[in-house]
């Protein structure tokens, strides 16, 4: 089942993220798929806020730090694999262990390493239609 949303501002995308939070499981893997600047980090702000894990402004791009952890204990892991080139580099981050925790694991640029992920995951595709418009498609690849 695919659900589609259309947003016209970053704020609307944050709200879609907050709505999606209710649809997504407490724990599990979410791949955020979309070009540079599509709105992957923006959407994560809404997810983290709705889970009570972090305020919007506390959610920033993990481009350099690779892994951000929101909540105490962690409810949402926010990971960005943009700067990694090899699956072996990704493996060294210890994501297997993180994916076993009781938390939602949200990964930007995860589609670059398809062999690493369990079949049971969610995929959220964000496409920039123009400067401010985004189409967001959500697909659960197995039951919740
Ligand atoms: N409808 C919209 N939804 C989301 N972001 C939007 C929208 N309209 C404009 N923007 C702008 O697009 C940018 C999205 O940035 P964001 O960091 O969320 O993208 P990203 O997909 O995480 O990029 P990166 O690949 O660099 O990590 C922000 O500057 C935001 O203000
Ligand atoms: Mg980002």
PDB file of C-alpha atoms and ligand atoms in Angstrom:
ATOM      1  CA  UNK A   1       0.000   0.000   0.000  1.00  0.00           C
ATOM      2  CA  UNK A   2       1.346   3.393  -0.966  1.00  0.00           C
ATOM      3  CA  UNK A   3       0.229   6.676   0.532  1.00  0.00           C
ATOM      4  CA  UNK A   4       0.974   9.943  -1.187  1.00  0.00           C
ATOM      5  CA  UNK A   5       1.197  13.457   0.230  1.00  0.00           C
ATOM      6  CA  UNK A   6       1.933  16.749  -1.450  1.00  0.00           C
ATOM      7  CA  UNK A   7       3.477  19.645   0.461  1.00  0.00           C
ATOM      8  CA  UNK A   8       4.162  23.274  -0.406  1.00  0.00           C
ATOM      9  CA  UNK A   9       6.607  24.304   2.309  1.00  0.00           C
ATOM     10  CA  UNK A  10       9.126  22.848   4.713  1.00  0.00           C
ATOM     11  CA  UNK A  11       6.582  23.402   7.508  1.00  0.00           C
ATOM     12  CA  UNK A  12       4.009  21.267   5.698  1.00  0.00           C
ATOM     13  CA  UNK A  13       6.583  18.520   5.227  1.00  0.00           C
ATOM     14  CA  UNK A  14       7.291  18.581   8.968  1.00  0.00           C
ATOM     15  CA  UNK A  15       3.564  18.130   9.586  1.00  0.00           C
ATOM     16  CA  UNK A  16       3.437  15.194   7.182  1.00  0.00           C
ATOM     17  CA  UNK A  17       6.350  13.691   9.112  1.00  0.00           C
ATOM     18  CA  UNK A  18       4.357  14.103  12.323  1.00  0.00           C
ATOM     19  CA  UNK A  19       1.336  12.356  10.736  1.00  0.00           C
ATOM     20  CA  UNK A  20       3.526   9.569   9.446  1.00  0.00           C
ATOM     21  CA  UNK A  21       4.914   9.033  12.902  1.00  0.00           C
ATOM     22  CA  UNK A  22       1.536   7.603  13.879  1.00  0.00           C
ATOM     23  CA  UNK A  23       1.575   5.244  10.912  1.00  0.00           C
ATOM     24  CA  UNK A  24       5.096   3.979  11.450  1.00  0.00           C
ATOM     25  CA  UNK A  25       5.908   1.286  14.005  1.00  0.00           C
ATOM     26  CA  UNK A  26       7.633   2.024  17.320  1.00  0.00           C
ATOM     27  CA  UNK A  27      10.657   0.145  16.070  1.00  0.00           C
ATOM     28  CA  UNK A  28      11.820  -0.650  12.585  1.00  0.00           C
ATOM     29  CA  UNK A  29      13.673   0.674   9.604  1.00  0.00           C
ATOM     30  CA  UNK A  30      12.677   3.612   7.410  1.00  0.00           C
ATOM     31  CA  UNK A  31      14.656   4.524   4.303  1.00  0.00           C
ATOM     32  CA  UNK A  32      14.238   8.142   3.207  1.00  0.00           C
ATOM     33  CA  UNK A  33      14.830   8.315  -0.523  1.00  0.00           C
ATOM     34  CA  UNK A  34      15.218  11.559  -2.438  1.00  0.00           C
ATOM     35  CA  UNK A  35      17.753  13.887  -4.016  1.00  0.00           C
ATOM     36  CA  UNK A  36      19.911  16.450  -2.242  1.00  0.00           C
ATOM     37  CA  UNK A  37      17.639  19.015  -0.638  1.00  0.00           C
ATOM     38  CA  UNK A  38      14.486  16.979  -1.248  1.00  0.00           C
ATOM     39  CA  UNK A  39      13.432  17.293   2.389  1.00  0.00           C
ATOM     40  CA  UNK A  40      14.570  14.095   4.079  1.00  0.00           C
ATOM     41  CA  UNK A  41      15.948  15.842   7.158  1.00  0.00           C
ATOM     42  CA  UNK A  42      12.927  18.173   7.234  1.00  0.00           C
ATOM     43  CA  UNK A  43      10.529  15.218   7.305  1.00  0.00           C
ATOM     44  CA  UNK A  44      12.537  13.629  10.120  1.00  0.00           C
ATOM     45  CA  UNK A  45      11.930  16.732  12.253  1.00  0.00           C
ATOM     46  CA  UNK A  46       8.215  15.945  12.213  1.00  0.00           C
ATOM     47  CA  UNK A  47       8.723  12.274  12.999  1.00  0.00           C
ATOM     48  CA  UNK A  48      11.032  13.021  15.939  1.00  0.00           C
ATOM     49  CA  UNK A  49       8.745  15.750  17.282  1.00  0.00           C
ATOM     50  CA  UNK A  50       5.629  13.595  17.126  1.00  0.00           C
ATOM     51  CA  UNK A  51       7.410  10.790  18.981  1.00  0.00           C
ATOM     52  CA  UNK A  52       8.378  13.178  21.751  1.00  0.00           C
ATOM     53  CA  UNK A  53      11.990  12.365  20.929  1.00  0.00           C
ATOM     54  CA  UNK A  54      13.271  15.826  20.005  1.00  0.00           C
ATOM     55  CA  UNK A  55      12.133  19.333  19.188  1.00  0.00           C
ATOM     56  CA  UNK A  56      12.200  20.260  15.511  1.00  0.00           C
ATOM     57  CA  UNK A  57      15.187  22.532  15.968  1.00  0.00           C
ATOM     58  CA  UNK A  58      17.172  19.765  17.636  1.00  0.00           C
ATOM     59  CA  UNK A  59      16.934  17.629  14.522  1.00  0.00           C
ATOM     60  CA  UNK A  60      19.732  18.475  12.116  1.00  0.00           C
ATOM     61  CA  UNK A  61      21.483  16.716   9.310  1.00  0.00           C
ATOM     62  CA  UNK A  62      23.759  13.891  10.446  1.00  0.00           C
ATOM     63  CA  UNK A  63      25.860  14.375   7.308  1.00  0.00           C
ATOM     64  CA  UNK A  64      29.134  14.536   9.219  1.00  0.00           C
ATOM     65  CA  UNK A  65      28.257  12.877  12.500  1.00  0.00           C
ATOM     66  CA  UNK A  66      26.502  10.028  10.609  1.00  0.00           C
ATOM     67  CA  UNK A  67      24.233   9.040  13.505  1.00  0.00           C
ATOM     68  CA  UNK A  68      21.976  11.218  15.637  1.00  0.00           C
ATOM     69  CA  UNK A  69      20.036   9.788  18.521  1.00  0.00           C
ATOM     70  CA  UNK A  70      16.827  11.456  19.714  1.00  0.00           C
ATOM     71  CA  UNK A  71      15.098  10.704  22.986  1.00  0.00           C
ATOM     72  CA  UNK A  72      16.275   9.301  26.287  1.00  0.00           C
ATOM     73  CA  UNK A  73      16.228   6.343  25.979  1.00  0.00           C
ATOM     74  CA  UNK A  74      16.568   6.712  22.218  1.00  0.00           C
ATOM     75  CA  UNK A  75      13.269   6.573  20.335  1.00  0.00           C
ATOM     76  CA  UNK A  76      14.568   7.643  16.947  1.00  0.00           C
ATOM     77  CA  UNK A  77      17.943   7.099  15.305  1.00  0.00           C
ATOM     78  CA  UNK A  78      18.617   9.446  12.387  1.00  0.00           C
ATOM     79  CA  UNK A  79      21.379   8.305  10.085  1.00  0.00           C
ATOM     80  CA  UNK A  80      22.869   9.840   6.942  1.00  0.00           C
ATOM     81  CA  UNK A  81      25.010   7.653   4.689  1.00  0.00           C
ATOM     82  CA  UNK A  82      25.711  10.318   2.059  1.00  0.00           C
ATOM     83  CA  UNK A  83      29.397  10.546   2.810  1.00  0.00           C
ATOM     84  CA  UNK A  84      30.042   6.808   2.810  1.00  0.00           C
ATOM     85  CA  UNK A  85      31.063   4.966  -0.348  1.00  0.00           C
ATOM     86  CA  UNK A  86      31.395   1.330   0.616  1.00  0.00           C
ATOM     87  CA  UNK A  87      29.048  -1.111   2.282  1.00  0.00           C
ATOM     88  CA  UNK A  88      31.965  -2.106   4.517  1.00  0.00           C
ATOM     89  CA  UNK A  89      32.129   1.459   5.880  1.00  0.00           C
ATOM     90  CA  UNK A  90      28.425   1.306   6.630  1.00  0.00           C
ATOM     91  CA  UNK A  91      28.813  -2.077   8.308  1.00  0.00           C
ATOM     92  CA  UNK A  92      31.434  -0.579  10.638  1.00  0.00           C
ATOM     93  CA  UNK A  93      28.833   1.846  12.034  1.00  0.00           C
ATOM     94  CA  UNK A  94      27.171  -0.985  13.937  1.00  0.00           C
ATOM     95  CA  UNK A  95      23.755  -0.502  12.365  1.00  0.00           C
ATOM     96  CA  UNK A  96      22.833  -4.151  12.918  1.00  0.00           C
ATOM     97  CA  UNK A  97      22.932  -3.554  16.619  1.00  0.00           C
ATOM     98  CA  UNK A  98      21.043  -0.251  16.307  1.00  0.00           C
ATOM     99  CA  UNK A  99      18.324  -1.940  14.234  1.00  0.00           C
ATOM    100  CA  UNK A 100      17.812  -4.401  17.094  1.00  0.00           C
ATOM    101  CA  UNK A 101      16.995  -1.654  19.532  1.00  0.00           C
ATOM    102  CA  UNK A 102      13.539  -0.562  20.510  1.00  0.00           C
ATOM    103  CA  UNK A 103      13.568   2.512  18.297  1.00  0.00           C
ATOM    104  CA  UNK A 104      12.690   3.756  14.859  1.00  0.00           C
ATOM    105  CA  UNK A 105      15.767   3.896  12.626  1.00  0.00           C
ATOM    106  CA  UNK A 106      15.489   6.552   9.911  1.00  0.00           C
ATOM    107  CA  UNK A 107      18.175   6.463   7.241  1.00  0.00           C
ATOM    108  CA  UNK A 108      18.967   9.036   4.547  1.00  0.00           C
ATOM    109  CA  UNK A 109      20.712   7.708   1.411  1.00  0.00           C
ATOM    110  CA  UNK A 110      20.232   4.112   2.558  1.00  0.00           C
ATOM    111  CA  UNK A 111      19.078   3.070  -0.914  1.00  0.00           C
ATOM    112  CA  UNK A 112      22.708   3.279  -2.011  1.00  0.00           C
ATOM    113  CA  UNK A 113      23.391   0.077  -0.054  1.00  0.00           C
ATOM    114  CA  UNK A 114      20.390  -2.126  -0.857  1.00  0.00           C
ATOM    115  CA  UNK A 115      22.112  -5.336   0.222  1.00  0.00           C
ATOM    116  CA  UNK A 116      22.307  -4.134   3.831  1.00  0.00           C
ATOM    117  CA  UNK A 117      18.645  -3.844   4.706  1.00  0.00           C
ATOM    118  CA  UNK A 118      16.035  -6.327   5.864  1.00  0.00           C
ATOM    119  CA  UNK A 119      13.064  -6.798   3.560  1.00  0.00           C
ATOM    120  CA  UNK A 120      10.821  -5.650   6.314  1.00  0.00           C
ATOM    121  CA  UNK A 121      11.189  -1.899   6.118  1.00  0.00           C
ATOM    122  CA  UNK A 122       9.419   1.276   5.126  1.00  0.00           C
ATOM    123  CA  UNK A 123      10.421   3.449   2.218  1.00  0.00           C
ATOM    124  CA  UNK A 124       9.536   7.116   2.006  1.00  0.00           C
ATOM    125  CA  UNK A 125      10.301   8.770  -1.336  1.00  0.00           C
ATOM    126  CA  UNK A 126      10.450  12.547  -1.536  1.00  0.00           C
ATOM    127  CA  UNK A 127      10.496  14.235  -4.896  1.00  0.00           C
ATOM    128  CA  UNK A 128      11.001  17.960  -5.456  1.00  0.00           C
ATOM    129  CA  UNK A 129       8.425  19.068  -8.004  1.00  0.00           C
ATOM    130  CA  UNK A 130       9.606  22.670  -7.872  1.00  0.00           C
ATOM    131  CA  UNK A 131      11.385  24.892  -5.374  1.00  0.00           C
ATOM    132  CA  UNK A 132       8.746  24.481  -2.661  1.00  0.00           C
ATOM    133  CA  UNK A 133       6.556  21.590  -3.731  1.00  0.00           C
ATOM    134  CA  UNK A 134       7.304  18.030  -2.715  1.00  0.00           C
ATOM    135  CA  UNK A 135       5.561  14.758  -3.408  1.00  0.00           C
ATOM    136  CA  UNK A 136       6.014  12.261  -0.585  1.00  0.00           C
ATOM    137  CA  UNK A 137       5.260   8.591  -1.137  1.00  0.00           C
ATOM    138  CA  UNK A 138       5.159   6.138   1.716  1.00  0.00           C
ATOM    139  CA  UNK A 139       5.324   2.409   1.300  1.00  0.00           C
ATOM    140  CA  UNK A 140       5.502  -0.316   3.916  1.00  0.00           C
ATOM    141  CA  UNK A 141       7.300  -3.352   2.528  1.00  0.00           C
ATOM    142  CA  UNK A 142       5.679  -5.737   4.951  1.00  0.00           C
ATOM    143  CA  UNK A 143       3.010  -5.619   7.579  1.00  0.00           C
ATOM    144  CA  UNK A 144       3.331  -3.213  10.467  1.00  0.00           C
TER     145      UNK A 144
HETATM  146  N1  LIG B   1       7.784  21.345   0.645  1.00  0.00           N
HETATM  147  C1  LIG B   1       9.009  21.300   1.182  1.00  0.00           C
HETATM  148  N2  LIG B   1       9.350  20.243   1.956  1.00  0.00           N
HETATM  149  C2  LIG B   1      10.585  20.140   2.480  1.00  0.00           C
HETATM  150  N3  LIG B   1      11.570  21.045   2.292  1.00  0.00           N
HETATM  151  C3  LIG B   1      11.275  22.116   1.542  1.00  0.00           C
HETATM  152  C4  LIG B   1      10.003  22.294   0.963  1.00  0.00           C
HETATM  153  N4  LIG B   1      10.021  23.437   0.254  1.00  0.00           N
HETATM  154  C5  LIG B   1      11.238  23.948   0.387  1.00  0.00           C
HETATM  155  N5  LIG B   1      12.004  23.177   1.170  1.00  0.00           N
HETATM  156  C6  LIG B   1      13.401  23.441   1.498  1.00  0.00           C
HETATM  157  O1  LIG B   1      14.178  22.374   0.958  1.00  0.00           O
HETATM  158  C7  LIG B   1      15.274  22.074   1.824  1.00  0.00           C
HETATM  159  C8  LIG B   1      15.209  20.621   2.266  1.00  0.00           C
HETATM  160  O2  LIG B   1      16.338  20.370   3.018  1.00  0.00           O
HETATM  161  P1  LIG B   1      16.619  19.015   3.795  1.00  0.00           P
HETATM  162  O3  LIG B   1      17.889  19.234   4.517  1.00  0.00           O
HETATM  163  O4  LIG B   1      15.422  18.605   4.565  1.00  0.00           O
HETATM  164  O5  LIG B   1      16.814  18.008   2.579  1.00  0.00           O
HETATM  165  P2  LIG B   1      17.545  16.618   2.566  1.00  0.00           P
HETATM  166  O6  LIG B   1      16.753  15.773   1.620  1.00  0.00           O
HETATM  167  O7  LIG B   1      17.731  16.117   3.937  1.00  0.00           O
HETATM  168  O8  LIG B   1      18.928  16.995   1.911  1.00  0.00           O
HETATM  169  P3  LIG B   1      20.345  16.217   1.983  1.00  0.00           P
HETATM  170  O9  LIG B   1      20.315  15.204   0.890  1.00  0.00           O
HETATM  171  O10 LIG B   1      21.344  17.296   1.713  1.00  0.00           O
HETATM  172  O11 LIG B   1      20.471  15.603   3.332  1.00  0.00           O
HETATM  173  C9  LIG B   1      15.177  23.045   2.991  1.00  0.00           C
HETATM  174  O12 LIG B   1      15.972  24.170   2.715  1.00  0.00           O
HETATM  175  C10 LIG B   1      13.703  23.428   2.995  1.00  0.00           C
HETATM  176  O13 LIG B   1      13.444  24.687   3.551  1.00  0.00           O
HETATM  177 MG1  LIG B   2      19.404  15.485   4.977  1.00  0.00          MG
END
